Amino acid sequence: MTEQEIHFDEIISRYRSDPFDYVDIYSIHTGQVRFLVEEEERVDGISGQWNHIPGTQLYEITRERNTKVVTSQTNGTVSSVQKELDGEFVESGEKLMTIRHPLKKREIIESILQEVLFLFPAPERARYYFSMDVQSRIDRKGNRSVIVQPGDEIITMSLMKRDTPVYYTGEPGIIHSVYFKPGDSVDQGTPLIGVCAENKLQLIQKIITRVKAEWE
């Protein structure tokens, strides 16, 4: 058994013992906060055919007599609340609570992939597009037909009406996963693509098959 397979076994065991994602909720700006949920309360995320039904109300925050209600983006259970902050003035970005989100099979696979692939992040907050050559290859045969090498011009960054080529700086391999839609705004540091070394492709496929078989 290779070290990579042992590593995969460890990852699968970890997700089996704790198949949750822990989503921290932060204050969206400064103001006086009032909690609308309690610990162990179930919450729902956005729903509806057009994502038109907002999630459960989590907290409200008031600044200069202007009150805004913040709703949940994910489903799960409130695992912790910073109760001492209820009714208090908080700074922007202060942690208020954590939601324990049960991972679905697809999310577990995606989380595992993000651990084992090389993730190439967005250098700045901007809109991103594949280069014309890469996009045409993806359109013809899919992203896993595209092999990238360090120094390849694979993506175009559009910022302030200026387009700048982005050169790949990771390990050589196949574009296994794409994490953005061309033209969408992506935050700095968010993965754009996940690249798989060709010698790892069979192992990654094995882990996906195993998760699909083992998880309900």
mmCIF file of C-alpha atoms in Angstrom:
data_model
loop_
_atom_site.group_PDB
_atom_site.id
_atom_site.type_symbol
_atom_site.label_atom_id
_atom_site.label_comp_id
_atom_site.label_asym_id
_atom_site.label_seq_id
_atom_site.Cartn_x
_atom_site.Cartn_y
_atom_site.Cartn_z
ATOM 1 C CA MET A 1 0.000 0.000 0.000
ATOM 2 C CA THR A 2 1.404 3.417 -0.945
ATOM 3 C CA GLU A 3 1.722 6.396 1.368
ATOM 4 C CA GLN A 4 -0.875 8.214 -0.726
ATOM 5 C CA GLU A 5 -3.419 5.422 -0.123
ATOM 6 C CA ILE A 6 -2.705 5.472 3.629
ATOM 7 C CA HIS A 7 -3.214 9.248 3.565
ATOM 8 C CA PHE A 8 -6.555 8.768 1.811
ATOM 9 C CA ASP A 9 -7.594 6.200 4.458
ATOM 10 C CA GLU A 10 -6.857 8.767 7.165
ATOM 11 C CA ILE A 11 -8.932 11.407 5.372
ATOM 12 C CA ILE A 12 -11.898 9.057 4.924
ATOM 13 C CA SER A 13 -11.735 7.995 8.590
ATOM 14 C CA ARG A 14 -11.775 11.633 9.655
ATOM 15 C CA TYR A 15 -14.891 12.417 7.614
ATOM 16 C CA ARG A 16 -16.593 9.239 8.806
ATOM 17 C CA SER A 17 -16.047 10.178 12.475
ATOM 18 C CA ASP A 18 -17.085 13.820 11.944
ATOM 19 C CA PRO A 19 -19.096 14.240 8.710
ATOM 20 C CA PHE A 20 -19.781 17.935 9.276
ATOM 21 C CA ASP A 21 -18.626 21.312 8.087
ATOM 22 C CA TYR A 22 -18.402 23.986 10.783
ATOM 23 C CA VAL A 23 -19.497 27.349 9.371
ATOM 24 C CA ASP A 24 -18.532 30.370 11.455
ATOM 25 C CA ILE A 25 -20.903 33.350 11.264
ATOM 26 C CA TYR A 26 -19.421 36.839 11.648
ATOM 27 C CA SER A 27 -20.915 40.305 12.092
ATOM 28 C CA ILE A 28 -21.355 41.979 8.700
ATOM 29 C CA HIS A 29 -20.462 45.421 10.099
ATOM 30 C CA THR A 30 -20.201 47.276 13.402
ATOM 31 C CA GLY A 31 -23.351 47.708 15.467
ATOM 32 C CA GLN A 32 -25.466 46.377 18.306
ATOM 33 C CA VAL A 33 -26.259 42.701 17.795
ATOM 34 C CA ARG A 34 -29.266 40.681 18.937
ATOM 35 C CA PHE A 35 -29.395 36.926 18.429
ATOM 36 C CA LEU A 36 -32.486 35.335 16.890
ATOM 37 C CA VAL A 37 -31.457 31.674 17.399
ATOM 38 C CA GLU A 38 -30.205 29.552 20.292
ATOM 39 C CA GLU A 39 -27.680 26.732 20.583
ATOM 40 C CA GLU A 40 -28.845 23.382 19.163
ATOM 41 C CA GLU A 41 -31.561 25.116 17.132
ATOM 42 C CA ARG A 42 -31.986 23.807 13.584
ATOM 43 C CA VAL A 43 -31.565 26.353 10.787
ATOM 44 C CA ASP A 44 -32.263 26.247 7.056
ATOM 45 C CA GLY A 45 -30.404 27.864 4.189
ATOM 46 C CA ILE A 46 -31.719 29.606 1.087
ATOM 47 C CA SER A 47 -34.325 27.523 -0.752
ATOM 48 C CA GLY A 48 -36.935 27.652 -3.484
ATOM 49 C CA GLN A 49 -36.718 27.045 -7.215
ATOM 50 C CA TRP A 50 -35.071 30.429 -7.770
ATOM 51 C CA ASN A 51 -33.358 30.666 -4.367
ATOM 52 C CA HIS A 52 -36.042 33.208 -3.509
ATOM 53 C CA ILE A 53 -36.824 31.913 0.003
ATOM 54 C CA PRO A 54 -34.336 33.312 2.547
ATOM 55 C CA GLY A 55 -32.808 31.103 5.208
ATOM 56 C CA THR A 56 -33.493 31.142 8.938
ATOM 57 C CA GLN A 57 -32.963 34.518 10.623
ATOM 58 C CA LEU A 58 -29.743 34.274 12.674
ATOM 59 C CA TYR A 59 -29.236 37.728 14.150
ATOM 60 C CA GLU A 60 -30.072 41.372 13.673
ATOM 61 C CA ILE A 61 -27.554 44.183 13.845
ATOM 62 C CA THR A 62 -28.377 47.855 14.382
ATOM 63 C CA ARG A 63 -26.133 50.741 13.388
ATOM 64 C CA GLU A 64 -27.286 54.382 13.462
ATOM 65 C CA ARG A 65 -30.915 53.252 13.997
ATOM 66 C CA ASN A 66 -30.696 51.143 10.863
ATOM 67 C CA THR A 67 -31.420 47.453 11.606
ATOM 68 C CA LYS A 68 -30.471 44.627 9.265
ATOM 69 C CA VAL A 69 -31.478 40.975 9.706
ATOM 70 C CA VAL A 70 -28.893 38.376 8.644
ATOM 71 C CA THR A 71 -30.148 34.977 7.478
ATOM 72 C CA SER A 72 -28.461 31.583 7.200
ATOM 73 C CA GLN A 73 -26.854 30.563 3.922
ATOM 74 C CA THR A 74 -26.630 26.903 4.929
ATOM 75 C CA ASN A 75 -28.702 24.273 6.713
ATOM 76 C CA GLY A 76 -27.654 22.602 9.936
ATOM 77 C CA THR A 77 -27.682 23.063 13.706
ATOM 78 C CA VAL A 78 -26.374 26.012 15.716
ATOM 79 C CA SER A 79 -23.491 24.418 17.612
ATOM 80 C CA SER A 80 -22.346 27.493 19.541
ATOM 81 C CA VAL A 81 -23.408 31.098 20.171
ATOM 82 C CA GLN A 82 -21.272 33.876 21.683
ATOM 83 C CA LYS A 83 -24.038 34.579 24.214
ATOM 84 C CA GLU A 84 -22.068 37.290 26.004
ATOM 85 C CA LEU A 85 -22.359 39.463 22.870
ATOM 86 C CA ASP A 86 -26.180 39.458 22.810
ATOM 87 C CA GLY A 87 -27.325 43.085 23.047
ATOM 88 C CA GLU A 88 -23.737 44.361 22.875
ATOM 89 C CA PHE A 89 -21.910 46.545 20.351
ATOM 90 C CA VAL A 90 -19.637 44.450 18.147
ATOM 91 C CA GLU A 91 -16.939 45.235 15.612
ATOM 92 C CA SER A 92 -17.192 44.235 11.958
ATOM 93 C CA GLY A 93 -16.027 40.662 11.421
ATOM 94 C CA GLU A 94 -16.531 39.535 15.027
ATOM 95 C CA LYS A 95 -17.424 35.853 15.365
ATOM 96 C CA LEU A 96 -21.001 35.461 16.598
ATOM 97 C CA MET A 97 -21.893 31.783 16.213
ATOM 98 C CA THR A 98 -21.075 28.498 14.480
ATOM 99 C CA ILE A 99 -23.410 26.306 12.431
ATOM 100 C CA ARG A 100 -22.736 22.557 12.202
ATOM 101 C CA HIS A 101 -23.650 21.600 8.636
ATOM 102 C CA PRO A 102 -24.106 17.872 7.823
ATOM 103 C CA LEU A 103 -22.077 17.115 4.721
ATOM 104 C CA LYS A 104 -23.760 15.409 1.778
ATOM 105 C CA LYS A 105 -21.926 12.773 -0.245
ATOM 106 C CA ARG A 106 -21.143 15.310 -2.993
ATOM 107 C CA GLU A 107 -19.769 17.791 -0.416
ATOM 108 C CA ILE A 108 -17.592 15.126 1.218
ATOM 109 C CA ILE A 109 -16.117 14.223 -2.165
ATOM 110 C CA GLU A 110 -15.481 17.895 -2.923
ATOM 111 C CA SER A 111 -13.876 18.473 0.490
ATOM 112 C CA ILE A 112 -11.587 15.472 0.034
ATOM 113 C CA LEU A 113 -10.634 16.642 -3.456
ATOM 114 C CA GLN A 114 -9.704 20.064 -2.100
ATOM 115 C CA GLU A 115 -7.324 18.332 0.326
ATOM 116 C CA VAL A 116 -5.549 16.211 -2.293
ATOM 117 C CA LEU A 117 -5.547 18.414 -5.396
ATOM 118 C CA PHE A 118 -3.205 21.359 -5.941
ATOM 119 C CA LEU A 119 -5.436 24.424 -5.548
ATOM 120 C CA PHE A 120 -4.542 27.447 -7.681
ATOM 121 C CA PRO A 121 -5.993 30.565 -5.980
ATOM 122 C CA ALA A 122 -7.266 33.882 -7.327
ATOM 123 C CA PRO A 123 -4.440 36.437 -6.945
ATOM 124 C CA GLU A 124 -6.909 39.322 -6.425
ATOM 125 C CA ARG A 125 -10.636 39.918 -6.111
ATOM 126 C CA ALA A 126 -11.634 40.150 -9.770
ATOM 127 C CA ARG A 127 -13.530 38.480 -12.588
ATOM 128 C CA TYR A 128 -11.830 35.496 -14.172
ATOM 129 C CA TYR A 129 -11.995 33.741 -17.531
ATOM 130 C CA PHE A 130 -10.046 30.873 -19.025
ATOM 131 C CA SER A 131 -7.662 31.864 -21.805
ATOM 132 C CA MET A 132 -9.191 31.328 -25.254
ATOM 133 C CA ASP A 133 -6.981 28.302 -25.942
ATOM 134 C CA VAL A 134 -7.840 26.581 -22.637
ATOM 135 C CA GLN A 135 -11.555 27.410 -22.951
ATOM 136 C CA SER A 136 -11.716 25.945 -26.465
ATOM 137 C CA ARG A 137 -10.094 22.709 -25.239
ATOM 138 C CA ILE A 138 -12.522 22.524 -22.292
ATOM 139 C CA ASP A 139 -15.477 23.114 -24.655
ATOM 140 C CA ARG A 140 -14.310 20.309 -26.950
ATOM 141 C CA LYS A 141 -13.240 17.616 -24.490
ATOM 142 C CA GLY A 142 -13.878 18.813 -20.905
ATOM 143 C CA ASN A 143 -11.515 20.291 -18.318
ATOM 144 C CA ARG A 144 -9.813 16.953 -17.612
ATOM 145 C CA SER A 145 -8.417 16.997 -21.141
ATOM 146 C CA VAL A 146 -6.294 20.051 -20.262
ATOM 147 C CA ILE A 147 -2.752 19.472 -18.998
ATOM 148 C CA VAL A 148 -1.096 22.504 -17.411
ATOM 149 C CA GLN A 149 2.549 23.245 -16.733
ATOM 150 C CA PRO A 150 4.138 25.970 -14.565
ATOM 151 C CA GLY A 151 4.336 29.177 -16.587
ATOM 152 C CA ASP A 152 1.327 28.384 -18.804
ATOM 153 C CA GLU A 153 -1.027 31.286 -19.439
ATOM 154 C CA ILE A 154 -4.300 29.602 -18.472
ATOM 155 C CA ILE A 155 -6.567 32.312 -17.064
ATOM 156 C CA THR A 156 -7.355 35.977 -17.717
ATOM 157 C CA MET A 157 -8.036 38.311 -14.782
ATOM 158 C CA SER A 158 -10.431 41.183 -15.491
ATOM 159 C CA LEU A 159 -10.061 44.062 -13.021
ATOM 160 C CA MET A 160 -10.980 47.733 -13.418
ATOM 161 C CA LYS A 161 -11.751 47.133 -17.116
ATOM 162 C CA ARG A 162 -8.238 45.803 -17.680
ATOM 163 C CA ASP A 163 -7.503 42.206 -18.677
ATOM 164 C CA THR A 164 -4.312 40.663 -17.306
ATOM 165 C CA PRO A 165 -2.976 37.180 -18.115
ATOM 166 C CA VAL A 166 -2.550 34.854 -15.120
ATOM 167 C CA TYR A 167 0.278 32.328 -15.354
ATOM 168 C CA TYR A 168 0.017 28.961 -13.636
ATOM 169 C CA THR A 169 2.517 28.482 -10.800
ATOM 170 C CA GLY A 170 1.584 25.076 -9.384
ATOM 171 C CA GLU A 171 2.623 21.500 -10.004
ATOM 172 C CA PRO A 172 2.126 20.072 -13.514
ATOM 173 C CA GLY A 173 -1.004 18.024 -14.022
ATOM 174 C CA ILE A 174 -4.570 17.821 -15.310
ATOM 175 C CA ILE A 175 -7.292 20.382 -14.523
ATOM 176 C CA HIS A 176 -9.485 18.080 -12.415
ATOM 177 C CA SER A 177 -11.900 20.603 -10.862
ATOM 178 C CA VAL A 178 -13.013 24.125 -11.786
ATOM 179 C CA TYR A 179 -14.294 26.288 -8.925
ATOM 180 C CA PHE A 180 -15.452 29.409 -10.770
ATOM 181 C CA LYS A 181 -17.844 30.353 -13.528
ATOM 182 C CA PRO A 182 -16.199 32.460 -16.231
ATOM 183 C CA GLY A 183 -17.092 36.106 -15.686
ATOM 184 C CA ASP A 184 -18.040 35.712 -12.029
ATOM 185 C CA SER A 185 -16.330 37.814 -9.373
ATOM 186 C CA VAL A 186 -13.980 35.700 -7.220
ATOM 187 C CA ASP A 187 -12.480 36.727 -3.859
ATOM 188 C CA GLN A 188 -8.709 36.851 -3.444
ATOM 189 C CA GLY A 189 -7.328 33.503 -2.281
ATOM 190 C CA THR A 190 -10.387 31.505 -3.372
ATOM 191 C CA PRO A 191 -9.401 28.449 -5.453
ATOM 192 C CA LEU A 192 -9.925 28.853 -9.205
ATOM 193 C CA ILE A 193 -8.941 25.336 -10.257
ATOM 194 C CA GLY A 194 -7.789 22.069 -8.677
ATOM 195 C CA VAL A 195 -4.953 20.312 -10.514
ATOM 196 C CA CYS A 196 -4.198 16.610 -10.238
ATOM 197 C CA ALA A 197 -0.792 15.132 -11.048
ATOM 198 C CA GLU A 198 -1.284 12.457 -13.698
ATOM 199 C CA ASN A 199 0.117 9.716 -11.431
ATOM 200 C CA LYS A 200 -2.495 10.573 -8.754
ATOM 201 C CA LEU A 201 -5.521 10.447 -11.046
ATOM 202 C CA GLN A 202 -6.224 6.735 -10.491
ATOM 203 C CA LEU A 203 -5.963 7.105 -6.693
ATOM 204 C CA ILE A 204 -8.336 10.072 -6.675
ATOM 205 C CA GLN A 205 -10.853 8.184 -8.803
ATOM 206 C CA LYS A 206 -10.617 5.281 -6.345
ATOM 207 C CA ILE A 207 -11.412 7.538 -3.392
ATOM 208 C CA ILE A 208 -14.425 9.072 -5.188
ATOM 209 C CA THR A 209 -15.746 5.596 -5.987
ATOM 210 C CA ARG A 210 -15.219 4.502 -2.389
ATOM 211 C CA VAL A 211 -17.052 7.498 -0.905
ATOM 212 C CA LYS A 212 -19.950 6.992 -3.310
ATOM 213 C CA ALA A 213 -20.182 3.343 -2.276
ATOM 214 C CA GLU A 214 -19.800 3.811 1.499
ATOM 215 C CA TRP A 215 -21.812 6.958 2.242
ATOM 216 C CA GLU A 216 -25.585 6.941 2.327
#
